[in-house]
Structure formats: structure tokens, C-alpha cells
Amino acid sequence: MMNKVFPTGLKTLLIDDPIQSMDDINMASFIQLLREEFKDYQIIMSTHESRIANYVSYKYQTSGLSPLAINLKNEKRNRELN
């Protein structure tokens, strides 16, 4: 894995599937950390599991934030149909 940080004025986190090997308690703690410590950041997180995406969206919604979940498989399917 390669991690690089490029200093910019943007407050953005790009995270690739960080929760895939976490148990439920660690997943809840991680989401709480993101919500509290990075509340003024734009967070782009990928996951392969809809269960995780739904949980993250739910936790952000209950905090009064507006998450946007995008399912790339559905997006591709919709484009192919049009």
C-alpha cells in the first residue's frame, strides 16, 4: 500500500475500503472518529459491501449530515439502459 500526502488547501480524505476487516465495534468507533474529528472535511470512502455503506450513511444522517452514497454498479447499469 502506498500512502502519499500532497499539501493543499482542500480538506478532503480519500479512503479505500478501510472497514473491510474490522469487527462491528471497531467499525462504529472508526465512523465516530470520522464524524467528530473530520466534520469539516469532504470524505470519499469506497467499500464493496452495501451493509457498510448503509451503516456509514445512517450514522452520518443521524448526526444531521447529508451523505451521498453512489453505487457504481447501479450507475453503470443505468447508463447501459439509457
PDB file of C-alpha atoms in Angstrom:
ATOM      1  CA  MET A   1       0.000   0.000   0.000  1.00  0.00           C
ATOM      2  CA  MET A   2       1.274   3.442  -0.857  1.00  0.00           C
ATOM      3  CA  ASN A   3       0.160   6.495   1.081  1.00  0.00           C
ATOM      4  CA  LYS A   4       1.055   9.950  -0.127  1.00  0.00           C
ATOM      5  CA  VAL A   5       0.075  13.315   1.233  1.00  0.00           C
ATOM      6  CA  PHE A   6       0.136  16.369  -1.002  1.00  0.00           C
ATOM      7  CA  PRO A   7      -0.402  19.585   0.929  1.00  0.00           C
ATOM      8  CA  THR A   8      -3.315  21.615  -0.427  1.00  0.00           C
ATOM      9  CA  GLY A   9      -5.971  23.910   0.961  1.00  0.00           C
ATOM     10  CA  LEU A  10      -8.578  21.204   0.412  1.00  0.00           C
ATOM     11  CA  LYS A  11      -9.968  19.397   3.407  1.00  0.00           C
ATOM     12  CA  THR A  12     -10.546  16.048   1.764  1.00  0.00           C
ATOM     13  CA  LEU A  13      -9.983  12.448   2.831  1.00  0.00           C
ATOM     14  CA  LEU A  14      -9.865   9.658   0.245  1.00  0.00           C
ATOM     15  CA  ILE A  15     -10.175   6.253   1.905  1.00  0.00           C
ATOM     16  CA  ASP A  16     -10.221   2.916   0.083  1.00  0.00           C
ATOM     17  CA  ASP A  17     -12.256   0.250   1.908  1.00  0.00           C
ATOM     18  CA  PRO A  18     -10.944   0.928   5.431  1.00  0.00           C
ATOM     19  CA  ILE A  19     -13.632  -1.094   7.201  1.00  0.00           C
ATOM     20  CA  GLN A  20     -13.417  -4.378   5.289  1.00  0.00           C
ATOM     21  CA  SER A  21     -11.535  -6.264   8.032  1.00  0.00           C
ATOM     22  CA  MET A  22     -12.986  -4.509  11.111  1.00  0.00           C
ATOM     23  CA  ASP A  23     -15.445  -6.003  13.541  1.00  0.00           C
ATOM     24  CA  ASP A  24     -18.648  -4.088  14.306  1.00  0.00           C
ATOM     25  CA  ILE A  25     -17.289  -2.331  17.418  1.00  0.00           C
ATOM     26  CA  ASN A  26     -14.193  -1.046  15.617  1.00  0.00           C
ATOM     27  CA  MET A  27     -16.309  -0.034  12.622  1.00  0.00           C
ATOM     28  CA  ALA A  28     -18.614   2.021  14.875  1.00  0.00           C
ATOM     29  CA  SER A  29     -15.598   3.627  16.569  1.00  0.00           C
ATOM     30  CA  PHE A  30     -13.997   4.459  13.218  1.00  0.00           C
ATOM     31  CA  ILE A  31     -17.161   6.131  11.911  1.00  0.00           C
ATOM     32  CA  GLN A  32     -17.499   8.095  15.155  1.00  0.00           C
ATOM     33  CA  LEU A  33     -13.883   9.239  14.802  1.00  0.00           C
ATOM     34  CA  LEU A  34     -14.506  10.403  11.228  1.00  0.00           C
ATOM     35  CA  ARG A  35     -17.681  12.271  12.213  1.00  0.00           C
ATOM     36  CA  GLU A  36     -16.106  14.027  15.185  1.00  0.00           C
ATOM     37  CA  GLU A  37     -12.528  14.693  14.091  1.00  0.00           C
ATOM     38  CA  PHE A  38     -13.130  15.375  10.381  1.00  0.00           C
ATOM     39  CA  LYS A  39     -16.558  17.036  10.429  1.00  0.00           C
ATOM     40  CA  ASP A  40     -15.419  19.882   8.170  1.00  0.00           C
ATOM     41  CA  TYR A  41     -13.789  17.530   5.643  1.00  0.00           C
ATOM     42  CA  GLN A  42     -15.179  16.047   2.488  1.00  0.00           C
ATOM     43  CA  ILE A  43     -14.730  12.293   2.874  1.00  0.00           C
ATOM     44  CA  ILE A  44     -14.717   9.986  -0.115  1.00  0.00           C
ATOM     45  CA  MET A  45     -14.755   6.368   1.002  1.00  0.00           C
ATOM     46  CA  SER A  46     -15.046   3.252  -1.123  1.00  0.00           C
ATOM     47  CA  THR A  47     -16.417  -0.087   0.011  1.00  0.00           C
ATOM     48  CA  HIS A  48     -17.501  -3.301  -1.647  1.00  0.00           C
ATOM     49  CA  GLU A  49     -20.222  -4.051   0.889  1.00  0.00           C
ATOM     50  CA  SER A  50     -23.622  -2.372   0.814  1.00  0.00           C
ATOM     51  CA  ARG A  51     -24.067  -3.191   4.525  1.00  0.00           C
ATOM     52  CA  ILE A  52     -21.099  -0.962   5.369  1.00  0.00           C
ATOM     53  CA  ALA A  53     -22.187   1.821   3.002  1.00  0.00           C
ATOM     54  CA  ASN A  54     -25.679   1.782   4.510  1.00  0.00           C
ATOM     55  CA  TYR A  55     -24.298   1.906   8.058  1.00  0.00           C
ATOM     56  CA  VAL A  56     -21.982   4.824   7.281  1.00  0.00           C
ATOM     57  CA  SER A  57     -24.820   6.732   5.597  1.00  0.00           C
ATOM     58  CA  TYR A  58     -27.135   6.054   8.533  1.00  0.00           C
ATOM     59  CA  LYS A  59     -24.594   7.264  11.111  1.00  0.00           C
ATOM     60  CA  TYR A  60     -23.947  10.463   9.171  1.00  0.00           C
ATOM     61  CA  GLN A  61     -27.670  11.119   8.667  1.00  0.00           C
ATOM     62  CA  THR A  62     -28.375  10.702  12.389  1.00  0.00           C
ATOM     63  CA  SER A  63     -25.682  13.314  13.045  1.00  0.00           C
ATOM     64  CA  GLY A  64     -27.518  15.828  10.875  1.00  0.00           C
ATOM     65  CA  LEU A  65     -25.111  15.476   7.963  1.00  0.00           C
ATOM     66  CA  SER A  66     -26.016  14.721   4.351  1.00  0.00           C
ATOM     67  CA  PRO A  67     -24.045  11.777   2.963  1.00  0.00           C
ATOM     68  CA  LEU A  68     -24.185  10.915  -0.707  1.00  0.00           C
ATOM     69  CA  ALA A  69     -23.847   7.209  -1.442  1.00  0.00           C
ATOM     70  CA  ILE A  70     -23.136   6.214  -5.026  1.00  0.00           C
ATOM     71  CA  ASN A  71     -23.375   2.603  -6.138  1.00  0.00           C
ATOM     72  CA  LEU A  72     -21.115   2.352  -9.192  1.00  0.00           C
ATOM     73  CA  LYS A  73     -22.650  -0.942 -10.335  1.00  0.00           C
ATOM     74  CA  ASN A  74     -26.089   0.675 -10.435  1.00  0.00           C
ATOM     75  CA  GLU A  75     -24.690   3.757 -12.167  1.00  0.00           C
ATOM     76  CA  LYS A  76     -23.110   1.595 -14.868  1.00  0.00           C
ATOM     77  CA  ARG A  77     -26.285  -0.436 -15.306  1.00  0.00           C
ATOM     78  CA  ASN A  78     -28.403   2.737 -15.617  1.00  0.00           C
ATOM     79  CA  ARG A  79     -26.078   4.164 -18.266  1.00  0.00           C
ATOM     80  CA  GLU A  80     -26.188   0.938 -20.262  1.00  0.00           C
ATOM     81  CA  LEU A  81     -30.010   1.014 -20.231  1.00  0.00           C
ATOM     82  CA  ASN A  82     -30.168   4.614 -21.484  1.00  0.00           C
TER      83      ASN A  82
END
